[in-house]
Amino acid sequence: MAERMLQFVRLSQAQPEKRDVAARRADFGEIYHYEQFDAGGATQQASRCSQCGVPFCSVHCPLNNNIPDWLKLTTEGRLEEAYEVSSATNTFPEICGRICPQDRLCEGNCVIEKGFESVTIGAVERYITDTAWERGWVKPPRPRSELAQSVGIIGAGPAGLAAAERLRLRGYQVHVYDRYDRVGGLMIYGIPNFKLEKAVVLRRWQQFEAAGIHFHLNSAIGRDVSLAELRERHDAVFIATGVYKARDIDCLGSNLSGIVPALSYLTASNRSNLGDAVPDFASGALDAKGKRVVVVGGGDTAMDCVRTAVRQGATAVTCLYRRDKANMPGSMREVKNAEEEGVEFAWLAAPEAFLGETAVTGLRATRMHLGLPDATGRQQVAPIPGSAFTIPCDLAIKALGFDPEDLPHAFDEPGLPVTRWGTLKVHHRTMMTELPGVFAGGDIVRGASLVVWAIRDGRDAADQIDAYVRAKAGGKLAVAAE
Ligand code: FAD
Ligand code: SF4
Ligand code: SF4
């Protein structure tokens, strides 16, 4: 069947088509016409792969997905097998297919890119798994036999869930604790619907429940249950609490009302779309409707804020970023989407002061210029004297990134060592902290990162936890009584 592959020489790259901009602006639905891509387009696109002997796409996928194999199986119409291969290395292929920055990972390293453009790996990955869901091939991760040993997981984000799935498959009694009322971490309350519809996350939750994973929601470790107690209850503990402390803007007027952190804003929007009663959204404090909005920051969170504001009916939306477009940390795909949806960008501009009596009415900003690179190779920015300008606004959103909470303090565990950035320190191979049997992974170890890296950490940690518990039990694990 190899002759069906290598079609990149005659077939151009095609991504799923985007919905019309006016329609996109009017609702929170995902922005792609997946149904058109699924009807034939995905199979054709998969056939563009040249089946490299050393697949750089896989090397640069954090999960080392077996991409050439599932592309070939898709081309041959063997979708159930394609799903088996793709789900063997990825807990959430349909989510990564939607929200990974593929241009920086798998697709950005596809060897046919030069002159022909890469294979549309992410879109095909999503197609395979969405089809698997439609046809009932996605089954709860049920073990062959039950073990008596249990693992406690703190955090139901992608890192915690990936570990939970893998440990459950091996028969462990898995207990996931989360301070939120829903499962998914930032996939449910951070990332907006137009990138990742919540039904896609919620159906995974149902599968995990059906697999016998125990979820203890509205349960904050350090407040409702102590880490010490969890260590008593379980044979091992995995900390996957993410990073949530918003970086602040230190300038005049930053205590005015109408200046809000990005995650509060996005969480309110996501909750409201999920049908929850959100008092700060209902009061208008976290709703951009009818307002002039300024978002400060240049990462993916900033892009999610500006695009959410557009959909809520803001009258004007501006993104203020101190470097230029080429130096933005966010994905270029998301910047392009935002531009198409009518967001204005004020490049090379930094906030100087928020204006207003009690509520914000404007933001005074200074123009910046890019100077010489520093030791890290990144160009330094410096203000241009006398270049101040004002952007009127009724809602200002701070999207400058996140730091970890002080976990040793929150968990009352001074023995938990942290790095100078406040992230948890773990042994690089075993992923264990200084506390025996306490492992950690995902954003709380890496700093703000990506869903796909959190999945990788969760899966790796599960392997390490399994090895630790087995070694502690002398190599033989007890089978749970029926
Ligand atoms: P999280 O997803 O943050 O999950 C941590 C969980 O731990 C949460 O559910 C939290 O409630 C819980 N928790 C925290 N403390 C406690 C406690 N004390 N007790 C109990 N539970 C606790 N990545 C991408 O790949 N693509 C994207 O497009 C993308 N967009 C993003 C958009 C936004 C707005 C943000 C903020 C992030 C985005 N990311 C994106 C990054 C991605 O969401 C994170 O890297 C990923 O979710 C980290 O996974 P995690 O499991 O480590 O932590
Ligand atoms: Fe690409 Fe992400 Fe899928 Fe890996 S998980 S193949 S990086 S889309
Ligand atoms: Fe196929 Fe590109 Fe991966 Fe090569 S690098 S195996 S062409 S997807």
Coordinates of C-alpha atoms and ligand atoms in Angstrom, one line a residue:
M1 CA 0.0 0.0 0.0
A2 CA 3.1 2.2 0.1
E3 CA 2.2 3.6 -3.3
R4 CA -0.8 5.3 -1.7
M5 CA 1.5 7.4 0.5
L6 CA 4.0 10.1 -0.6
Q7 CA 1.2 12.1 -2.2
F8 CA 2.7 15.4 -1.1
V9 CA 4.2 15.9 -4.6
R10 CA 0.7 16.1 -6.2
L11 CA -1.6 17.0 -3.3
S12 CA -1.4 20.4 -1.5
Q13 CA -1.6 20.8 2.2
A14 CA -5.1 21.5 3.4
Q15 CA -6.2 22.2 7.0
P16 CA -9.8 22.1 8.1
E17 CA -11.5 25.2 6.7
K18 CA -12.4 27.9 9.2
R19 CA -15.9 29.1 9.7
D20 CA -16.9 32.5 8.4
V21 CA -15.5 35.3 10.7
A22 CA -18.9 36.9 11.4
A23 CA -20.2 33.5 12.5
R24 CA -17.1 32.9 14.6
R25 CA -17.5 36.2 16.4
A26 CA -21.1 35.5 17.2
D27 CA -20.7 32.3 19.2
F28 CA -18.2 30.2 21.3
G29 CA -18.2 27.2 19.0
E30 CA -15.0 25.8 17.6
I31 CA -13.8 27.7 14.6
Y32 CA -13.2 24.9 12.1
H33 CA -15.6 23.1 9.8
Y34 CA -14.4 19.7 10.9
E35 CA -17.2 17.9 9.1
Q36 CA -15.9 18.9 5.7
F37 CA -12.3 17.8 6.6
D38 CA -13.6 14.5 8.0
A39 CA -15.5 13.6 4.8
G40 CA -12.5 12.5 2.7
G41 CA -10.1 15.4 3.4
A42 CA -8.4 13.7 6.4
T43 CA -7.6 10.5 4.5
Q44 CA -6.2 12.4 1.5
Q45 CA -4.1 14.6 3.8
A46 CA -2.7 11.6 5.7
S47 CA -1.5 10.2 2.3
R48 CA 0.9 13.1 1.9
C49 CA 3.3 11.6 4.4
S50 CA 6.5 10.2 3.0
Q51 CA 6.9 7.6 5.7
C52 CA 10.3 8.8 6.8
G53 CA 12.7 6.2 8.2
V54 CA 13.6 8.6 11.0
P55 CA 10.4 10.6 11.5
F56 CA 11.3 14.0 12.8
C57 CA 7.6 14.7 13.5
S58 CA 7.7 12.0 16.1
V59 CA 11.0 13.1 17.6
H60 CA 9.6 16.6 18.1
C61 CA 6.2 15.4 19.5
P62 CA 6.6 15.5 23.3
L63 CA 4.7 12.1 23.4
N64 CA 6.9 10.6 20.6
N65 CA 3.6 9.6 18.9
N66 CA 3.9 7.0 16.2
I67 CA 2.8 9.5 13.6
P68 CA 3.8 7.8 10.3
D69 CA 2.0 4.6 11.3
W70 CA -1.3 6.2 12.1
L71 CA -1.1 8.3 9.0
K72 CA -0.6 5.2 6.8
L73 CA -3.4 3.3 8.6
T74 CA -5.7 6.4 8.0
T75 CA -4.9 6.4 4.3
E76 CA -5.7 2.8 4.1
G77 CA -9.1 3.3 5.8
R78 CA -8.0 1.2 8.8
L79 CA -9.2 3.8 11.3
E80 CA -9.8 1.6 14.3
E81 CA -6.2 0.4 14.1
A82 CA -5.1 4.0 13.6
Y83 CA -6.9 4.9 16.8
E84 CA -5.3 2.0 18.7
V85 CA -1.8 3.2 17.6
S86 CA -2.5 6.9 18.3
S87 CA -4.1 6.3 21.8
A88 CA -1.3 3.9 22.8
T89 CA 1.0 6.9 23.4
N90 CA -1.5 9.8 24.1
T91 CA -4.3 10.0 26.7
F92 CA -6.1 12.8 24.8
P93 CA -5.3 12.6 21.1
E94 CA -8.4 14.5 20.1
I95 CA -7.4 17.4 22.5
C96 CA -3.8 17.6 21.3
G97 CA -5.0 17.4 17.7
R98 CA -7.0 20.6 18.5
I99 CA -4.8 22.7 20.7
C100 CA -1.1 21.7 20.4
P101 CA 1.0 24.4 18.8
Q102 CA 1.8 22.0 15.9
D103 CA 3.8 24.6 14.0
R104 CA 6.4 24.4 16.8
L105 CA 6.2 20.7 17.4
C106 CA 5.3 17.8 15.0
E107 CA 4.3 19.8 11.9
G108 CA 7.0 22.3 12.3
N109 CA 9.5 19.5 12.0
C110 CA 7.9 17.5 9.2
V111 CA 10.6 17.0 6.7
I112 CA 8.4 17.7 3.7
E113 CA 7.7 21.2 4.9
K114 CA 10.3 22.9 2.7
G115 CA 8.5 23.9 -0.5
F116 CA 5.6 21.5 0.0
E117 CA 4.3 22.4 3.5
S118 CA 4.0 19.8 6.3
V119 CA 1.5 17.0 6.7
T120 CA -1.5 18.2 8.7
I121 CA -0.7 15.9 11.6
G122 CA -2.8 17.5 14.3
A123 CA -6.0 17.7 12.2
V124 CA -5.7 14.0 11.3
E125 CA -5.0 13.0 14.9
R126 CA -8.2 14.8 15.9
Y127 CA -10.1 13.2 13.1
I128 CA -9.0 9.7 14.1
T129 CA -10.1 10.0 17.7
D130 CA -13.3 12.0 17.1
T131 CA -14.3 9.1 14.7
A132 CA -13.3 6.6 17.4
W133 CA -15.7 8.3 19.8
E134 CA -18.5 8.4 17.2
R135 CA -18.1 4.7 16.5
G136 CA -17.8 3.6 20.1
W137 CA -14.2 2.5 20.0
V138 CA -13.1 4.6 23.0
K139 CA -13.5 2.4 26.0
P140 CA -13.0 3.1 29.7
P141 CA -9.4 2.2 30.8
R142 CA -10.4 -0.9 32.8
P143 CA -7.7 -3.1 34.4
R144 CA -7.6 -6.9 34.0
S145 CA -7.3 -7.4 37.7
E146 CA -7.6 -5.1 40.7
L147 CA -4.7 -4.3 43.0
A148 CA -5.0 -3.5 46.7
Q149 CA -2.5 -0.6 46.4
S150 CA -3.8 3.0 45.9
V151 CA -2.4 6.2 44.5
G152 CA -3.6 9.7 45.4
I153 CA -3.4 12.3 42.6
I154 CA -3.7 16.0 43.5
G155 CA -5.1 17.9 40.4
A156 CA -7.5 16.7 37.7
G157 CA -5.7 18.6 34.9
P158 CA -4.1 16.7 32.0
A159 CA -1.0 15.7 34.0
G160 CA -3.1 14.2 36.8
L161 CA -5.6 12.5 34.4
A162 CA -2.9 11.0 32.2
A163 CA -1.3 9.5 35.3
A164 CA -4.7 8.3 36.6
E165 CA -5.5 6.5 33.3
R166 CA -2.2 4.7 33.2
L167 CA -2.3 3.7 36.8
R168 CA -5.8 2.5 36.6
L169 CA -5.0 0.3 33.6
R170 CA -2.5 -1.4 35.8
G171 CA -5.1 -2.1 38.4
Y172 CA -4.3 0.6 41.1
Q173 CA -7.1 2.1 43.1
V174 CA -6.8 5.7 41.9
H175 CA -8.2 8.7 43.8
V176 CA -8.0 12.1 42.1
Y177 CA -8.5 15.2 44.4
D178 CA -9.3 18.6 42.9
R179 CA -10.4 21.9 44.4
Y180 CA -12.6 22.6 41.5
D181 CA -16.1 21.1 40.9
R182 CA -15.2 19.7 37.5
V183 CA -12.5 17.5 36.0
G184 CA -10.1 18.9 33.4
G185 CA -8.0 21.6 35.1
L186 CA -7.2 24.4 32.6
M187 CA -8.7 22.3 29.8
I188 CA -12.1 23.0 31.4
Y189 CA -11.8 26.4 33.0
G190 CA -8.9 28.1 31.2
I191 CA -8.9 27.2 27.5
P192 CA -12.0 28.7 25.8
N193 CA -14.6 26.8 23.9
F194 CA -13.7 28.1 20.5
K195 CA -10.4 26.2 20.8
L196 CA -11.7 23.2 22.8
E197 CA -15.4 22.6 23.2
K198 CA -16.1 21.4 26.8
A199 CA -18.1 18.4 25.7
V200 CA -14.8 17.0 24.4
V201 CA -13.3 17.2 27.9
L202 CA -16.5 16.1 29.8
R203 CA -16.9 12.9 27.8
R204 CA -13.4 11.9 29.0
W205 CA -14.4 12.5 32.6
Q206 CA -17.4 10.1 32.2
Q207 CA -15.0 7.4 30.8
F208 CA -12.7 7.8 33.7
E209 CA -15.6 7.5 36.2
A210 CA -16.7 4.4 34.3
A211 CA -13.2 3.0 34.7
G212 CA -13.5 3.2 38.5
I213 CA -11.3 6.2 39.0
H214 CA -12.5 8.0 42.2
F215 CA -12.8 11.7 41.9
H216 CA -12.9 13.8 45.1
L217 CA -14.0 17.2 43.8
N218 CA -14.3 20.5 45.8
S219 CA -11.5 19.1 47.8
A220 CA -8.5 21.4 48.1
I221 CA -5.3 19.7 49.5
G222 CA -3.8 21.9 52.2
R223 CA -7.2 23.3 53.1
D224 CA -9.7 20.3 53.3
V225 CA -7.2 17.5 53.5
S226 CA -3.5 17.7 54.4
L227 CA -0.8 16.2 52.2
A228 CA 0.3 14.3 55.3
E229 CA -3.1 12.7 55.5
L230 CA -3.0 11.8 51.8
R231 CA 0.4 10.1 52.3
E232 CA -1.2 8.0 55.1
R233 CA -4.1 7.1 52.9
H234 CA -2.2 6.1 49.7
D235 CA 0.9 4.1 48.7
A236 CA 2.1 7.0 46.6
V237 CA 1.0 10.6 45.8
F238 CA 1.3 12.5 42.6
I239 CA 1.2 16.3 42.8
A240 CA -0.1 17.9 39.5
T241 CA -1.5 21.2 40.7
G242 CA -0.5 23.5 37.8
V243 CA 0.5 27.1 38.2
Y244 CA -2.2 29.7 39.0
K245 CA -0.6 32.8 40.6
A246 CA -1.1 35.6 38.1
R247 CA 1.8 38.0 37.5
D248 CA 0.8 41.5 38.2
I249 CA 1.3 44.9 36.6
D250 CA 3.1 47.3 38.9
C251 CA 2.0 50.7 37.7
L252 CA -0.1 53.7 38.7
G253 CA -3.8 53.1 39.0
S254 CA -3.6 49.3 39.1
N255 CA -6.0 49.2 42.1
L256 CA -8.9 50.8 40.0
S257 CA -12.0 48.6 39.4
G258 CA -12.3 47.1 36.0
I259 CA -8.8 45.7 36.0
V260 CA -8.9 41.9 36.2
P261 CA -6.6 38.9 36.0
A262 CA -6.9 36.9 32.8
L263 CA -7.7 33.6 34.4
S264 CA -10.6 35.0 36.5
Y265 CA -12.0 36.5 33.3
L266 CA -11.6 33.3 31.3
T267 CA -12.9 31.1 34.1
A268 CA -16.0 33.2 34.4
S269 CA -16.7 33.0 30.7
N270 CA -16.1 29.2 30.6
R271 CA -18.4 28.7 33.7
S272 CA -21.1 30.9 32.2
N273 CA -20.9 28.9 29.0
L274 CA -21.3 25.7 31.0
G275 CA -24.5 27.1 32.5
D276 CA -23.1 27.9 36.0
A277 CA -24.3 30.9 37.9
V278 CA -21.4 33.3 38.0
P279 CA -22.2 36.4 40.1
D280 CA -19.2 38.5 38.8
F281 CA -20.2 37.7 35.2
A282 CA -23.9 38.5 35.8
S283 CA -22.9 41.8 37.5
G284 CA -20.9 42.7 34.4
A285 CA -17.6 42.9 36.3
L286 CA -16.1 40.0 34.2
D287 CA -18.2 40.5 31.1
A288 CA -16.8 42.5 28.1
K289 CA -20.2 43.2 26.6
G290 CA -20.5 46.7 25.3
K291 CA -17.0 47.6 26.7
R292 CA -13.8 48.8 25.3
V293 CA -11.2 46.2 26.3
V294 CA -7.5 46.2 26.6
V295 CA -5.5 43.0 27.2
V296 CA -2.0 43.4 28.3
G297 CA 0.3 40.5 27.3
G298 CA 1.4 38.5 24.2
G299 CA 1.0 34.9 25.0
D300 CA -1.7 32.3 24.3
T301 CA -3.7 33.4 27.4
A302 CA -3.8 37.0 26.0
M303 CA -5.0 35.6 22.7
D304 CA -7.8 33.7 24.5
C305 CA -8.8 36.8 26.3
V306 CA -9.0 39.1 23.3
R307 CA -11.0 36.5 21.3
T308 CA -13.3 35.9 24.3
A309 CA -14.0 39.6 24.5
V310 CA -14.9 39.8 20.8
R311 CA -17.4 37.0 21.3
Q312 CA -18.9 38.7 24.4
G313 CA -19.7 41.7 22.3
A314 CA -16.9 44.2 23.3
T315 CA -17.1 47.4 21.2
A316 CA -13.3 47.5 20.7
V317 CA -10.5 45.0 21.7
T318 CA -6.8 45.9 21.8
C319 CA -3.9 43.7 22.7
L320 CA -0.9 45.6 24.1
Y321 CA 2.4 43.8 23.9
R322 CA 5.9 45.3 24.6
R323 CA 7.7 43.4 21.9
D324 CA 6.9 43.1 18.2
K325 CA 4.8 40.4 16.4
A326 CA 7.8 38.3 15.5
N327 CA 8.8 38.1 19.2
M328 CA 5.4 37.2 20.6
P329 CA 5.4 34.1 22.8
G330 CA 2.0 33.0 21.7
S331 CA 1.2 30.7 18.7
M332 CA 1.2 32.6 15.4
R333 CA -1.9 30.6 14.5
E334 CA -3.8 32.2 17.4
V335 CA -2.5 35.7 16.6
K336 CA -3.8 35.3 13.0
N337 CA -7.2 34.1 14.3
A338 CA -7.4 37.1 16.6
E339 CA -6.5 39.5 13.8
E340 CA -9.1 37.9 11.5
E341 CA -11.7 38.4 14.3
G342 CA -11.0 42.1 14.5
V343 CA -8.6 42.5 17.4
E344 CA -6.3 45.5 17.2
F345 CA -2.6 45.0 18.2
A346 CA -0.5 47.7 19.8
W347 CA 3.0 46.1 19.3
L348 CA 6.0 47.5 21.0
A349 CA 4.0 49.2 23.8
A350 CA 4.0 48.8 27.5
P351 CA 1.6 50.0 30.2
E352 CA 2.6 53.1 32.1
A353 CA -0.6 53.9 34.1
F354 CA -4.2 53.0 34.4
L355 CA -6.4 56.1 34.2
G356 CA -9.7 56.8 36.0
E357 CA -11.3 58.0 39.3
T358 CA -12.6 54.8 40.8
A359 CA -13.1 52.6 37.6
V360 CA -10.6 52.3 34.8
T361 CA -11.3 54.6 31.8
G362 CA -8.1 54.3 29.9
L363 CA -4.6 52.9 29.8
R364 CA -1.6 55.2 29.2
A365 CA 1.2 53.3 27.4
T366 CA 4.7 54.0 26.2
R367 CA 6.2 53.0 22.9
M368 CA 9.1 50.6 23.2
H369 CA 12.1 49.8 21.0
L370 CA 14.0 46.5 20.7
G371 CA 17.6 46.7 21.6
L372 CA 20.5 44.3 21.7
P373 CA 20.1 40.7 22.7
D374 CA 20.8 39.8 26.3
A375 CA 22.7 36.7 27.5
T376 CA 19.7 34.5 26.6
G377 CA 19.8 35.8 23.1
R378 CA 16.4 37.6 23.5
Q379 CA 16.3 41.3 22.4
Q380 CA 15.9 43.7 25.3
V381 CA 13.1 46.3 25.2
A382 CA 13.5 49.9 26.3
P383 CA 10.9 52.8 26.4
I384 CA 11.1 55.5 23.8
P385 CA 11.1 58.9 25.8
G386 CA 8.1 61.1 25.1
S387 CA 6.1 58.5 23.2
A388 CA 3.2 58.0 25.6
F389 CA -0.3 57.5 24.2
T390 CA -3.7 56.6 25.7
I391 CA -6.1 53.8 24.8
P392 CA -9.6 54.3 26.2
C393 CA -10.9 51.2 28.0
D394 CA -13.6 50.1 30.4
L395 CA -12.1 46.7 31.1
A396 CA -8.4 45.9 31.3
I397 CA -7.2 42.3 31.5
K398 CA -3.8 41.4 32.8
A399 CA -2.4 38.4 30.9
L400 CA 1.3 38.4 31.9
G401 CA 1.8 34.8 32.8
F402 CA 1.6 32.6 35.9
D403 CA 3.8 31.6 38.7
P404 CA 3.4 28.6 41.1
E405 CA 1.7 29.1 44.4
D406 CA 3.9 28.6 47.5
L407 CA 3.2 24.8 47.7
P408 CA 5.5 23.9 50.7
H409 CA 3.6 26.6 52.7
A410 CA 0.1 25.7 51.3
F411 CA 0.7 22.0 51.9
D412 CA 2.4 22.7 55.3
E413 CA 5.3 20.6 54.1
P414 CA 8.6 22.5 54.4
G415 CA 10.4 19.3 53.2
L416 CA 9.1 19.9 49.7
P417 CA 11.9 21.7 47.9
V418 CA 11.3 24.2 45.2
T419 CA 13.4 25.8 42.5
R420 CA 14.2 29.5 42.5
W421 CA 11.1 30.0 40.3
G422 CA 8.9 28.3 42.9
T423 CA 8.3 25.2 40.9
L424 CA 8.6 21.8 42.6
K425 CA 12.0 20.2 42.5
V426 CA 11.9 16.5 41.5
H427 CA 14.5 14.0 40.7
H428 CA 14.9 14.2 36.9
R429 CA 14.5 10.5 36.3
T430 CA 12.2 9.2 39.0
M431 CA 10.1 12.4 39.2
M432 CA 10.0 11.9 43.0
T433 CA 10.3 14.9 45.3
E434 CA 12.4 14.8 48.5
L435 CA 9.4 13.2 50.2
P436 CA 9.5 9.5 49.7
G437 CA 6.5 8.3 47.6
V438 CA 5.5 11.9 46.6
F439 CA 5.9 12.5 42.9
A440 CA 5.2 15.7 40.8
G441 CA 4.8 16.7 37.2
G442 CA 3.0 19.0 34.8
D443 CA 3.1 22.8 35.1
I444 CA 3.9 22.7 38.8
V445 CA 7.3 21.3 37.8
R446 CA 7.8 22.8 34.4
G447 CA 6.2 26.2 34.9
A448 CA 3.4 27.3 32.6
S449 CA 3.7 24.9 29.6
L450 CA 1.5 22.9 27.3
V451 CA -1.2 20.2 27.7
V452 CA 0.9 17.8 25.7
W453 CA 3.8 18.1 28.1
A454 CA 1.5 17.7 31.0
I455 CA 0.3 14.4 29.5
R456 CA 3.8 13.3 29.0
D457 CA 4.7 14.0 32.6
G458 CA 1.6 12.2 33.9
R459 CA 2.3 9.1 31.9
D460 CA 6.0 9.1 32.9
A461 CA 5.1 9.7 36.5
A462 CA 2.7 6.7 36.4
D463 CA 5.5 4.4 35.3
Q464 CA 7.8 5.7 38.1
I465 CA 5.0 5.4 40.7
D466 CA 4.3 1.8 39.6
A467 CA 8.0 1.0 39.9
Y468 CA 8.2 2.6 43.3
V469 CA 5.2 0.9 44.7
R470 CA 6.3 -2.5 43.4
A471 CA 9.8 -2.1 44.8
K472 CA 8.3 -1.1 48.2
A473 CA 6.1 -4.3 48.1
G474 CA 9.2 -6.4 47.4
G475 CA 8.1 -6.8 43.7
K476 CA 4.8 -8.5 44.3
L477 CA 1.6 -6.4 44.6
A478 CA -1.4 -7.6 46.6
V479 CA -4.6 -8.3 44.6
A480 CA -7.6 -6.5 46.0
A481 CA -10.3 -8.6 47.6
E482 CA -13.5 -8.9 45.5
Ligands
FAD1 P1 -3.7 22.2 35.3 O1 -4.4 22.0 34.0 O2 -3.6 23.6 35.7 O3 -4.5 21.4 36.4 C1 -4.2 21.5 37.7 C2 -5.4 21.1 38.6 O4 -5.0 21.0 39.9 C3 -6.6 22.1 38.5 O5 -7.7 21.4 38.2 C4 -6.6 22.7 39.9 O6 -7.9 23.0 40.4 C5 -6.0 21.6 40.8 N1 -5.4 22.0 42.0 C6 -4.5 23.1 42.2 N2 -4.2 23.2 43.5 C7 -4.9 22.2 44.1 C8 -5.0 21.9 45.5 N3 -4.3 22.5 46.5 N4 -5.9 20.8 45.8 C9 -6.6 20.2 44.9 N5 -6.5 20.5 43.6 C10 -5.7 21.5 43.2 N6 -1.8 24.5 26.3 C11 -1.8 23.9 25.1 O7 -1.2 22.9 24.8 N7 -2.5 24.5 24.1 C12 -3.3 25.6 24.3 O8 -4.0 26.1 23.4 C13 -3.3 26.2 25.6 N8 -4.0 27.3 25.9 C14 -4.0 27.8 27.2 C15 -4.9 28.8 27.5 C16 -4.9 29.4 28.8 C17 -5.8 30.5 29.1 C18 -4.0 28.8 29.8 C19 -4.0 29.4 31.2 C20 -3.2 27.7 29.5 C21 -3.2 27.2 28.2 N9 -2.4 26.1 27.9 C22 -2.5 25.6 26.6 C23 -1.5 25.5 28.9 C24 -2.1 24.2 29.5 O9 -3.5 24.4 29.8 C25 -1.4 23.8 30.7 O10 0.0 23.7 30.4 C26 -1.9 22.4 31.3 O11 -3.2 22.5 31.5 C27 -1.1 22.1 32.5 O12 -1.6 20.9 33.0 P2 -1.5 20.5 34.6 O13 -2.2 19.2 34.7 O14 -0.1 20.5 35.0 O15 -2.2 21.6 35.4
SF4_2 FE1 1.6 16.9 17.2 FE2 0.7 17.4 19.6 FE3 -0.3 15.3 18.3 FE4 2.2 15.3 19.2 S1 0.4 15.3 20.4 S2 1.5 14.6 17.2 S3 2.8 17.4 19.0 S4 -0.5 17.4 17.7
SF4_3 FE1 5.5 11.9 7.5 FE2 6.4 14.4 7.8 FE3 6.6 12.6 9.8 FE4 8.1 12.3 7.6 S1 8.2 14.0 9.1 S2 6.9 10.7 8.7 S3 6.7 13.1 6.0 S4 4.7 13.4 8.8

